Tab-separated table of C-alpha atoms in Angstrom:
chain	number	residue	atom	x	y	z
A	1	MET	CA	-16.516	-43.047	61.034
A	2	ASP	CA	-20.189	-42.838	60.039
A	3	ALA	CA	-21.723	-44.267	56.887
A	4	VAL	CA	-24.581	-41.903	55.982
A	5	ASN	CA	-27.230	-42.693	53.378
A	6	PRO	CA	-27.265	-39.627	51.072
A	7	ALA	CA	-30.814	-40.413	49.932
A	8	THR	CA	-32.201	-40.048	53.461
A	9	GLY	CA	-29.509	-38.492	55.638
A	10	ALA	CA	-29.779	-41.416	58.049
A	11	VAL	CA	-26.693	-42.957	59.637
A	12	ILE	CA	-26.475	-46.537	58.371
A	13	GLU	CA	-23.726	-47.666	60.706
A	14	SER	CA	-20.796	-46.293	62.687
A	15	TYR	CA	-17.310	-47.800	62.506
A	16	GLU	CA	-14.299	-47.471	64.774
A	17	GLU	CA	-11.245	-45.930	63.140
A	18	ALA	CA	-8.021	-47.882	63.388
A	19	ASP	CA	-5.644	-46.565	66.048
A	20	ASP	CA	-1.864	-46.389	65.758
A	21	ALA	CA	-1.411	-49.903	67.126
A	22	GLU	CA	-3.818	-51.321	64.539
A	23	VAL	CA	-2.047	-49.467	61.740
A	24	GLU	CA	1.274	-50.891	62.924
A	25	ALA	CA	-0.208	-54.390	63.047
A	26	ALA	CA	-1.563	-54.026	59.503
A	27	LEU	CA	1.790	-52.879	58.147
A	28	ALA	CA	3.585	-55.730	59.861
A	29	ALA	CA	1.044	-58.230	58.534
A	30	SER	CA	1.354	-56.880	55.010
A	31	GLN	CA	5.135	-57.167	55.038
A	32	SER	CA	5.053	-60.636	56.554
A	33	ALA	CA	2.462	-61.826	54.040
A	34	PHE	CA	4.512	-60.434	51.157
A	35	GLU	CA	7.526	-62.575	52.039
A	36	GLU	CA	5.459	-65.692	51.347
A	37	TRP	CA	3.007	-64.339	48.755
A	38	ARG	CA	5.775	-63.294	46.366
A	39	ASP	CA	6.855	-66.948	46.111
A	40	VAL	CA	3.396	-68.351	45.445
A	41	PRO	CA	3.434	-69.552	41.817
A	42	LEU	CA	1.782	-67.105	39.464
A	43	ARG	CA	-0.680	-69.729	38.277
A	44	GLU	CA	-1.933	-70.110	41.853
A	45	ARG	CA	-2.305	-66.354	42.234
A	46	GLU	CA	-4.298	-66.331	39.006
A	47	GLU	CA	-6.601	-69.016	40.381
A	48	LEU	CA	-7.200	-66.964	43.502
A	49	ILE	CA	-8.075	-63.799	41.584
A	50	ALA	CA	-10.473	-65.911	39.516
A	51	ASN	CA	-12.022	-67.026	42.799
A	52	ALA	CA	-12.508	-63.367	43.691
A	53	ALA	CA	-14.602	-62.942	40.543
A	54	ASP	CA	-16.809	-65.823	41.700
A	55	VAL	CA	-17.230	-64.287	45.167
A	56	LEU	CA	-18.202	-60.957	43.633
A	57	ARG	CA	-20.901	-62.526	41.484
A	58	GLU	CA	-22.225	-64.719	44.288
A	59	ASN	CA	-22.707	-61.637	46.469
A	60	ALA	CA	-23.489	-59.121	43.738
A	61	GLU	CA	-26.847	-57.991	45.078
A	62	ARG	CA	-25.568	-57.435	48.619
A	63	TYR	CA	-22.520	-55.513	47.440
A	64	ALA	CA	-24.572	-53.443	45.009
A	65	ARG	CA	-27.044	-52.401	47.691
A	66	LEU	CA	-24.199	-51.569	50.044
A	67	MET	CA	-22.790	-49.151	47.467
A	68	THR	CA	-26.228	-47.684	46.887
A	69	ASP	CA	-26.836	-47.131	50.590
A	70	GLU	CA	-23.416	-45.631	51.343
A	71	MET	CA	-22.876	-43.293	48.386
A	72	GLY	CA	-26.191	-43.153	46.511
A	73	LYS	CA	-25.335	-44.973	43.285
A	74	PRO	CA	-28.492	-46.173	41.470
A	75	VAL	CA	-28.676	-49.866	42.243
A	76	GLU	CA	-28.766	-51.048	38.641
A	77	GLN	CA	-25.506	-49.184	38.017
A	78	ALA	CA	-24.083	-50.652	41.233
A	79	ARG	CA	-24.810	-54.161	39.948
A	80	GLY	CA	-22.934	-53.252	36.794
A	81	GLU	CA	-19.993	-52.088	38.884
A	82	VAL	CA	-19.777	-55.423	40.692
A	83	GLU	CA	-19.843	-57.238	37.358
A	84	LYS	CA	-17.085	-55.008	35.999
A	85	CYS	CA	-14.920	-55.853	39.016
A	86	ALA	CA	-15.458	-59.553	38.339
A	87	TRP	CA	-14.463	-58.989	34.704
A	88	ALA	CA	-11.205	-57.315	35.755
A	89	CYS	CA	-10.404	-60.240	38.040
A	90	GLU	CA	-11.061	-62.696	35.231
A	91	TYR	CA	-8.934	-60.651	32.838
A	92	TYR	CA	-5.880	-60.953	35.074
A	93	ALA	CA	-6.630	-64.585	35.872
A	94	GLU	CA	-6.352	-65.225	32.148
A	95	HIS	CA	-3.599	-62.821	31.096
A	96	ALA	CA	-1.262	-62.173	34.051
A	97	SER	CA	1.129	-64.957	33.037
A	98	GLN	CA	1.502	-63.434	29.603
A	99	HIS	CA	1.940	-59.879	30.930
A	100	LEU	CA	4.559	-60.945	33.485
A	101	ALA	CA	6.453	-63.506	31.403
A	102	ASP	CA	10.215	-63.109	31.267
A	103	GLU	CA	11.140	-60.968	28.249
A	104	PRO	CA	14.233	-62.080	26.289
A	105	ARG	CA	16.727	-59.355	25.331
A	106	ALA	CA	19.366	-59.159	22.637
A	107	SER	CA	22.657	-60.496	23.999
A	108	PRO	CA	26.040	-61.850	22.904
A	109	ALA	CA	26.276	-65.438	21.690
A	110	GLY	CA	26.449	-67.916	24.553
A	111	THR	CA	24.659	-65.648	27.044
A	112	GLU	CA	21.081	-65.494	28.209
A	113	VAL	CA	19.626	-62.061	29.008
A	114	TYR	CA	16.053	-61.281	29.923
A	115	THR	CA	13.848	-58.942	31.944
A	116	SER	CA	12.023	-60.450	34.893
A	117	TYR	CA	8.969	-58.724	36.387
A	118	GLU	CA	9.105	-59.154	40.165
A	119	PRO	CA	6.818	-57.673	42.857
A	120	LEU	CA	7.895	-54.710	44.974
A	121	GLY	CA	6.130	-55.355	48.287
A	122	PRO	CA	3.245	-53.744	50.200
A	123	VAL	CA	1.356	-51.131	48.157
A	124	LEU	CA	-0.851	-48.473	49.734
A	125	ALA	CA	-3.999	-47.610	47.784
A	126	VAL	CA	-5.869	-44.400	48.594
A	127	MET	CA	-9.217	-44.780	46.866
A	128	PRO	CA	-12.312	-42.590	46.343
A	129	TRP	CA	-15.985	-43.126	47.052
A	130	ASN	CA	-17.492	-42.589	43.604
A	131	TYR	CA	-16.839	-46.106	42.294
A	132	PRO	CA	-16.208	-47.716	45.659
A	133	PHE	CA	-15.633	-51.252	44.331
A	134	TRP	CA	-14.302	-50.662	40.819
A	135	GLN	CA	-11.564	-48.207	41.815
A	136	VAL	CA	-10.253	-50.729	44.343
A	137	PHE	CA	-10.335	-53.751	42.056
A	138	ARG	CA	-8.691	-51.725	39.303
A	139	PHE	CA	-5.600	-51.631	41.515
A	140	ALA	CA	-6.005	-54.860	43.464
A	141	ALA	CA	-6.566	-57.328	40.631
A	142	PRO	CA	-3.280	-56.577	38.823
A	143	TYR	CA	-1.081	-55.630	41.782
A	144	LEU	CA	-1.968	-58.588	43.977
A	145	THR	CA	-1.710	-61.013	41.075
A	146	ALA	CA	1.758	-59.624	40.352
A	147	GLY	CA	2.770	-60.716	43.869
A	148	ASN	CA	2.443	-57.486	45.832
A	149	THR	CA	0.333	-57.118	48.955
A	150	GLY	CA	-2.239	-54.345	49.299
A	151	ILE	CA	-3.368	-51.957	52.025
A	152	LEU	CA	-6.527	-50.024	51.251
A	153	LYS	CA	-7.262	-46.613	52.718
A	154	HIS	CA	-10.757	-46.072	51.360
A	155	ALA	CA	-12.856	-42.901	51.456
A	156	SER	CA	-14.358	-42.269	54.877
A	157	ASN	CA	-17.968	-42.265	53.627
A	158	VAL	CA	-17.820	-45.867	52.311
A	159	PRO	CA	-16.359	-47.858	55.230
A	160	GLY	CA	-18.798	-50.724	54.709
A	161	CYS	CA	-17.600	-51.098	51.123
A	162	ALA	CA	-13.981	-51.142	52.311
A	163	LEU	CA	-14.664	-54.026	54.677
A	164	ALA	CA	-16.783	-55.860	52.106
A	165	ILE	CA	-13.887	-55.770	49.636
A	166	GLU	CA	-11.589	-57.231	52.266
A	167	GLU	CA	-14.217	-59.942	52.685
A	168	VAL	CA	-14.077	-60.731	48.950
A	169	PHE	CA	-10.397	-61.594	49.148
A	170	GLU	CA	-10.846	-63.581	52.343
A	171	LYS	CA	-13.652	-65.655	50.815
A	172	ALA	CA	-11.602	-66.143	47.637
A	173	GLY	CA	-8.890	-67.838	49.674
A	174	PHE	CA	-6.165	-65.197	49.681
A	175	PRO	CA	-3.704	-65.678	52.561
A	176	GLU	CA	-4.148	-63.478	55.609
A	177	GLY	CA	-2.472	-60.092	55.232
A	178	VAL	CA	-2.313	-60.073	51.428
A	179	PHE	CA	-5.156	-57.551	51.244
A	180	GLN	CA	-6.294	-55.381	54.159
A	181	SER	CA	-8.689	-52.465	54.569
A	182	LEU	CA	-7.600	-49.836	57.079
A	183	LEU	CA	-10.322	-47.520	58.343
A	184	VAL	CA	-8.219	-44.438	58.955
A	185	SER	CA	-8.502	-40.725	58.273
A	186	SER	CA	-6.487	-38.961	55.590
A	187	SER	CA	-4.246	-37.527	58.296
A	188	LYS	CA	-2.539	-40.919	58.658
A	189	VAL	CA	-1.700	-41.352	54.974
A	190	ASP	CA	1.640	-39.527	55.033
A	191	GLY	CA	2.888	-41.647	57.909
A	192	ILE	CA	1.871	-44.877	56.188
A	193	ILE	CA	3.572	-43.877	52.928
A	194	ALA	CA	6.726	-42.933	54.828
A	195	ASP	CA	6.894	-46.309	56.560
A	196	ASP	CA	9.802	-48.366	55.214
A	197	ARG	CA	7.582	-51.399	54.705
A	198	VAL	CA	5.380	-49.644	52.164
A	199	ARG	CA	7.093	-49.762	48.789
A	200	ALA	CA	4.659	-47.863	46.570
A	201	ALA	CA	1.389	-45.945	46.587
A	202	THR	CA	-1.480	-45.418	44.210
A	203	LEU	CA	-4.198	-42.802	44.502
A	204	THR	CA	-7.377	-42.055	42.628
A	205	GLY	CA	-8.872	-38.779	43.726
A	206	SER	CA	-8.548	-35.029	43.627
A	207	GLU	CA	-5.583	-33.071	42.340
A	208	PRO	CA	-4.673	-31.693	45.821
A	209	ALA	CA	-4.754	-35.194	47.299
A	210	GLY	CA	-2.561	-36.454	44.467
A	211	ARG	CA	-0.021	-33.721	44.999
A	212	ALA	CA	0.138	-34.495	48.715
A	213	VAL	CA	0.714	-38.215	48.122
A	214	ALA	CA	3.273	-37.539	45.389
A	215	GLU	CA	5.168	-35.097	47.625
A	216	THR	CA	5.486	-37.595	50.470
A	217	ALA	CA	6.300	-40.514	48.189
A	218	GLY	CA	8.842	-38.458	46.270
A	219	ARG	CA	10.596	-37.497	49.463
A	220	GLU	CA	10.765	-41.201	50.338
A	221	LEU	CA	11.759	-42.228	46.764
A	222	LYS	CA	8.734	-44.456	46.327
A	223	LYS	CA	6.896	-45.183	43.099
A	224	THR	CA	3.403	-43.733	42.691
A	225	VAL	CA	0.545	-43.928	40.228
A	226	LEU	CA	-1.962	-41.061	40.313
A	227	GLU	CA	-5.355	-40.896	38.599
A	228	LEU	CA	-6.745	-37.459	39.351
A	229	GLY	CA	-9.552	-35.243	38.123
A	230	GLY	CA	-10.846	-34.697	34.631
A	231	SER	CA	-12.688	-32.050	32.647
A	232	ASP	CA	-13.372	-34.275	29.682
A	233	PRO	CA	-14.392	-32.610	26.414
A	234	VAL	CA	-17.000	-34.184	24.164
A	235	VAL	CA	-16.199	-32.801	20.722
A	236	VAL	CA	-19.153	-32.937	18.317
A	237	LEU	CA	-18.014	-32.106	14.779
A	238	ASP	CA	-20.168	-30.873	11.924
A	239	ASP	CA	-20.466	-34.347	10.358
A	240	ALA	CA	-21.383	-36.171	13.586
A	241	ASP	CA	-24.373	-38.456	14.060
A	242	VAL	CA	-26.080	-35.887	16.248
A	243	ALA	CA	-28.690	-38.228	17.722
A	244	GLN	CA	-26.067	-40.764	18.780
A	245	ALA	CA	-23.738	-38.084	20.115
A	246	ALA	CA	-26.550	-36.588	22.190
A	247	GLU	CA	-27.763	-39.931	23.540
A	248	THR	CA	-24.326	-41.206	24.497
A	249	GLY	CA	-23.118	-37.787	25.636
A	250	ALA	CA	-26.050	-37.301	27.993
A	251	TRP	CA	-25.382	-40.665	29.609
A	252	ALA	CA	-21.639	-39.942	29.753
A	253	ARG	CA	-22.492	-36.818	31.760
A	254	CYS	CA	-25.170	-38.267	34.043
A	255	GLN	CA	-24.260	-41.858	34.876
A	256	ASN	CA	-23.228	-42.325	38.498
A	257	THR	CA	-25.065	-39.016	39.061
A	258	GLY	CA	-22.269	-37.314	37.148
A	259	GLN	CA	-19.734	-38.183	39.839
A	260	SER	CA	-16.992	-39.529	37.619
A	261	CYS	CA	-13.546	-38.271	36.655
A	262	ILE	CA	-14.121	-39.431	33.066
A	263	ALA	CA	-17.664	-38.134	32.703
A	264	GLY	CA	-18.272	-35.975	29.646
A	265	LYS	CA	-18.288	-32.462	31.098
A	266	ARG	CA	-17.625	-29.870	28.397
A	267	PHE	CA	-19.630	-30.385	25.215
A	268	VAL	CA	-17.738	-28.639	22.427
A	269	VAL	CA	-20.172	-28.501	19.514
A	270	HIS	CA	-19.688	-27.239	15.958
A	271	ASP	CA	-22.018	-24.384	15.026
A	272	ALA	CA	-23.421	-26.326	12.047
A	273	VAL	CA	-25.011	-28.925	14.332
A	274	TYR	CA	-25.206	-26.974	17.586
A	275	ASP	CA	-28.955	-26.354	17.635
A	276	ASP	CA	-29.840	-29.900	16.614
A	277	PHE	CA	-27.440	-31.333	19.168
A	278	LEU	CA	-28.710	-29.152	21.993
A	279	ASP	CA	-32.344	-30.066	21.279
A	280	ALA	CA	-31.522	-33.770	21.211
A	281	PHE	CA	-29.303	-33.508	24.286
A	282	LEU	CA	-32.027	-31.788	26.303
A	283	ASP	CA	-34.555	-34.415	25.217
A	284	GLU	CA	-32.241	-37.118	26.546
A	285	ILE	CA	-31.676	-35.257	29.820
A	286	ASP	CA	-35.406	-34.686	30.279
A	287	ALA	CA	-36.096	-38.418	29.949
A	288	TYR	CA	-33.950	-39.415	32.934
A	289	THR	CA	-35.629	-40.448	36.161
A	290	VAL	CA	-34.257	-38.804	39.309
A	291	GLY	CA	-35.235	-40.667	42.431
A	292	ASP	CA	-34.659	-43.377	45.007
A	293	PRO	CA	-31.379	-45.112	44.130
A	294	ARG	CA	-32.740	-48.438	45.411
A	295	ASP	CA	-35.400	-48.367	42.679
A	296	ASP	CA	-34.344	-50.221	39.515
A	297	GLN	CA	-36.006	-47.530	37.370
A	298	THR	CA	-33.893	-44.685	38.777
A	299	ASP	CA	-31.289	-43.200	36.437
A	300	ILE	CA	-29.942	-40.456	38.707
A	301	GLY	CA	-29.722	-40.730	42.473
A	302	PRO	CA	-28.519	-38.360	45.168
A	303	MET	CA	-25.056	-36.915	45.274
A	304	ALA	CA	-22.826	-38.630	47.794
A	305	ARG	CA	-22.578	-35.806	50.364
A	306	ARG	CA	-24.112	-32.425	51.139
A	307	ASP	CA	-20.803	-30.568	50.738
A	308	LEU	CA	-20.393	-31.992	47.232
A	309	LEU	CA	-23.853	-30.759	46.277
A	310	GLU	CA	-23.121	-27.321	47.716
A	311	ASP	CA	-19.801	-27.054	45.856
A	312	LEU	CA	-21.437	-28.042	42.575
A	313	HIS	CA	-24.279	-25.581	43.014
A	314	GLU	CA	-21.829	-22.787	43.751
A	315	GLN	CA	-20.086	-23.513	40.427
A	316	VAL	CA	-23.426	-23.280	38.623
A	317	VAL	CA	-24.345	-20.008	40.378
A	318	ARG	CA	-20.984	-18.403	39.653
A	319	SER	CA	-21.198	-19.513	36.006
A	320	ALA	CA	-24.651	-17.946	35.664
A	321	GLN	CA	-23.325	-14.765	37.203
A	322	ALA	CA	-20.525	-14.822	34.624
A	323	GLY	CA	-23.078	-14.880	31.799
A	324	ALA	CA	-23.967	-18.541	31.202
A	325	ASP	CA	-27.595	-19.425	30.536
A	326	VAL	CA	-29.038	-22.228	32.716
A	327	VAL	CA	-31.476	-24.011	30.393
A	328	ARG	CA	-32.150	-27.041	32.591
A	329	GLY	CA	-31.946	-27.596	36.335
A	330	GLY	CA	-29.726	-25.296	38.319
A	331	GLU	CA	-31.231	-25.648	41.797
A	332	PRO	CA	-31.045	-28.438	44.415
A	333	LEU	CA	-34.269	-30.408	44.468
A	334	ASP	CA	-36.683	-29.626	47.287
A	335	ARG	CA	-36.824	-33.116	48.739
A	336	GLU	CA	-35.154	-35.276	51.342
A	337	GLY	CA	-31.622	-36.250	50.411
A	338	GLU	CA	-28.732	-34.741	48.475
A	339	TYR	CA	-30.447	-34.424	45.095
A	340	TYR	CA	-29.232	-32.154	42.315
A	341	PRO	CA	-31.041	-32.342	38.975
A	342	PRO	CA	-29.397	-32.777	35.577
A	343	THR	CA	-28.305	-29.243	34.726
A	344	VAL	CA	-27.330	-27.800	31.348
A	345	LEU	CA	-25.711	-24.416	30.726
A	346	THR	CA	-25.254	-22.737	27.353
A	347	ASP	CA	-23.516	-19.566	26.188
A	348	VAL	CA	-20.850	-20.441	28.731
A	349	PRO	CA	-17.840	-18.089	28.950
A	350	ARG	CA	-14.677	-20.138	28.717
A	351	ASP	CA	-13.462	-18.813	32.080
A	352	ALA	CA	-16.733	-19.646	33.882
A	353	PRO	CA	-16.405	-22.344	36.567
A	354	VAL	CA	-18.382	-25.005	34.668
A	355	ALA	CA	-15.992	-24.614	31.726
A	356	ALA	CA	-12.730	-23.953	33.551
A	357	GLU	CA	-13.066	-26.306	36.564
A	358	GLU	CA	-13.981	-29.936	37.054
A	359	THR	CA	-17.690	-30.323	37.821
A	360	PHE	CA	-18.325	-33.459	39.864
A	361	GLY	CA	-22.041	-33.908	39.426
A	362	PRO	CA	-24.733	-33.877	36.700
A	363	VAL	CA	-23.861	-30.473	35.199
A	364	ALA	CA	-23.049	-30.045	31.506
A	365	ALA	CA	-21.513	-27.005	29.826
A	366	VAL	CA	-22.353	-26.734	26.111
A	367	LEU	CA	-19.935	-24.570	24.137
A	368	ARG	CA	-20.341	-23.466	20.512
A	369	VAL	CA	-17.351	-23.452	18.122
A	370	ASP	CA	-17.023	-22.473	14.457
A	371	SER	CA	-14.436	-24.972	13.216
A	372	GLU	CA	-12.548	-28.179	13.899
A	373	GLU	CA	-9.492	-26.096	14.750
A	374	GLU	CA	-11.404	-24.120	17.377
A	375	ALA	CA	-12.932	-27.327	18.757
A	376	VAL	CA	-9.468	-28.761	19.402
A	377	GLU	CA	-8.289	-25.494	20.935
A	378	VAL	CA	-11.274	-25.378	23.328
A	379	ALA	CA	-10.936	-29.072	24.167
A	380	ASN	CA	-7.325	-28.494	25.202
A	381	ASP	CA	-8.066	-25.321	27.160
A	382	THR	CA	-7.745	-27.005	30.558
A	383	ASP	CA	-5.027	-28.036	32.982
A	384	LEU	CA	-6.578	-31.505	33.102
A	385	GLY	CA	-6.140	-34.299	30.575
A	386	LEU	CA	-7.838	-37.524	31.547
A	387	GLY	CA	-10.261	-38.475	28.775
A	388	ALA	CA	-12.002	-37.068	25.719
A	389	SER	CA	-14.363	-38.162	22.981
A	390	VAL	CA	-14.758	-37.081	19.362
A	391	TRP	CA	-17.935	-37.490	17.333
A	392	THR	CA	-17.778	-37.658	13.536
A	393	GLU	CA	-18.978	-40.001	10.813
A	394	ASP	CA	-15.518	-39.818	9.211
A	395	ARG	CA	-13.386	-42.301	11.175
A	396	ALA	CA	-10.129	-41.038	9.682
A	397	ARG	CA	-11.037	-37.507	10.727
A	398	GLY	CA	-11.935	-38.747	14.175
A	399	GLN	CA	-8.551	-40.384	14.592
A	400	ARG	CA	-6.767	-37.264	13.362
A	401	VAL	CA	-8.594	-35.067	15.866
A	402	ALA	CA	-8.127	-37.649	18.632
A	403	HIS	CA	-4.343	-37.410	18.235
A	404	ARG	CA	-4.518	-33.619	18.678
A	405	ILE	CA	-6.400	-33.670	21.997
A	406	ASP	CA	-4.273	-33.660	25.153
A	407	ALA	CA	-5.702	-36.609	27.084
A	408	GLY	CA	-4.657	-39.989	28.389
A	409	CYS	CA	-7.396	-41.642	26.345
A	410	THR	CA	-9.600	-40.398	23.521
A	411	TYR	CA	-12.560	-42.333	22.178
A	412	VAL	CA	-14.081	-41.771	18.749
A	413	ASN	CA	-17.878	-42.164	18.635
A	414	GLU	CA	-17.904	-43.717	22.110
A	415	LEU	CA	-18.008	-42.530	25.701
A	416	VAL	CA	-14.797	-42.603	27.714
A	417	LYS	CA	-14.475	-45.688	29.905
A	418	SER	CA	-11.903	-47.743	31.752
A	419	ASP	CA	-11.565	-51.247	30.330
A	420	PRO	CA	-9.303	-54.027	31.671
A	421	ARG	CA	-7.965	-54.643	28.157
A	422	VAL	CA	-6.488	-51.171	27.595
A	423	PRO	CA	-4.260	-48.907	29.703
A	424	PHE	CA	-5.976	-46.088	31.577
A	425	GLY	CA	-4.606	-42.847	33.005
A	426	GLY	CA	-4.112	-39.145	32.375
A	427	VAL	CA	-1.690	-36.395	31.457
A	428	LYS	CA	-1.131	-32.847	32.713
A	429	ASP	CA	-2.811	-32.323	36.107
A	430	SER	CA	-4.845	-35.506	35.703
A	431	GLY	CA	-1.904	-37.524	36.968
A	432	TYR	CA	0.599	-40.041	35.663
A	433	GLY	CA	1.142	-43.754	35.352
A	434	ARG	CA	-1.267	-46.264	33.866
A	435	GLU	CA	-3.715	-48.765	35.266
A	436	LEU	CA	-5.149	-51.922	33.680
A	437	ALA	CA	-3.942	-54.097	30.786
A	438	SER	CA	-0.260	-55.079	30.678
A	439	ASP	CA	0.827	-51.521	31.514
A	440	GLY	CA	-1.093	-51.572	34.794
A	441	ILE	CA	0.247	-54.853	36.125
A	442	ARG	CA	3.808	-53.712	35.345
A	443	GLU	CA	3.570	-50.389	37.200
A	444	PHE	CA	4.507	-51.826	40.596
A	445	VAL	CA	7.097	-54.435	39.708
A	446	ASN	CA	10.862	-54.509	39.609
A	447	ARG	CA	11.839	-54.739	35.955
A	448	LYS	CA	14.897	-56.770	36.758
A	449	THR	CA	17.611	-57.506	34.202
A	450	ILE	CA	19.010	-61.038	34.480
A	451	TRP	CA	22.274	-61.666	32.566
A	452	VAL	CA	23.638	-65.204	32.491
A	453	ASN	CA	27.043	-66.023	30.969
């Protein structure tokens, strides 16, 4: 398993994949650790997850540069990712007791009835490379604090990050076996899910990967949470603050080199402000610095792998062939590394790839609409439903439109983001279940009714 720097093409380090015996040992260790971890008082588990936040901050620069080297994230954004992970740990250190407190229920006089939230056991997490720390801590902070144990199958291009995350929990004082990283290929996932010791699975990734995990888990009657792709609309209405919509929208499309499920991807703009928005949007795009991700001044780094760049470029080419106008970018950069420039397409047919498919890179489709009604219709014209944003200076109007968009989360006058304080997840082909907040920590627990006469 090679870690390859996408900015240079150089192999950073090679790692040995776990064999069947090592997988068996990890599963046994996870089950054994769970039997004791589940009985550790919640307050002690909260203290340990708070320790993890301290470890993250103490090693922030090393972890940030590891992310940058393995998947190309601009280092300043990588530092922000480490900080966000620490924030999630602190959130659950502070609020887990409240989220998991026994919940009294109505009952006859003289009885005591309540719901108790108890851990399920070992949870398998299949996580992607694009936010190699945040995606993991988004599952680990709540699920471990709830008393489950975790087994991480990380993406094969970020093995160093997988082992570094295991190190975080070790340094924080978590007992051996509570969190483990398994360096295995995707071919072993079905067998791990099917193992009787694994009680649940969570996946963040592509729609095909989600369907495969859900099929195996469903056959085994195991709970799953899936956060899959997105084709997020950015709806700019005729009364929007165009400058703010363009500035935030451009960043929503290009941060993390556009490699985000909740990136703004389809810009659905009212005709009354279309020209002004497009001019402002292009000005923002033109101001970004594409370059060495280890440079603090870089806004956009390389894409994580050559095949991802090739797939993205093919979508752009096919969209141009379908009639879209490429007004910025549109060709891989002629330089070392997997660099694709910020690319903007206008006059995009609604069945063109950049409008009808998820684009996982810095490519924006700008679509013109004549009314609020048409904007909602275009926004919903996708099988995906992860996030969306609405831009208007009328907050009541923004809320009304937000309720009409089919998405797991819709932000008014703000970019879509995952925040430990609010539940996160999608609808339609973007998956099911929720992460973060109280909803996230209760996904993988036994909601047990206790009735005492």
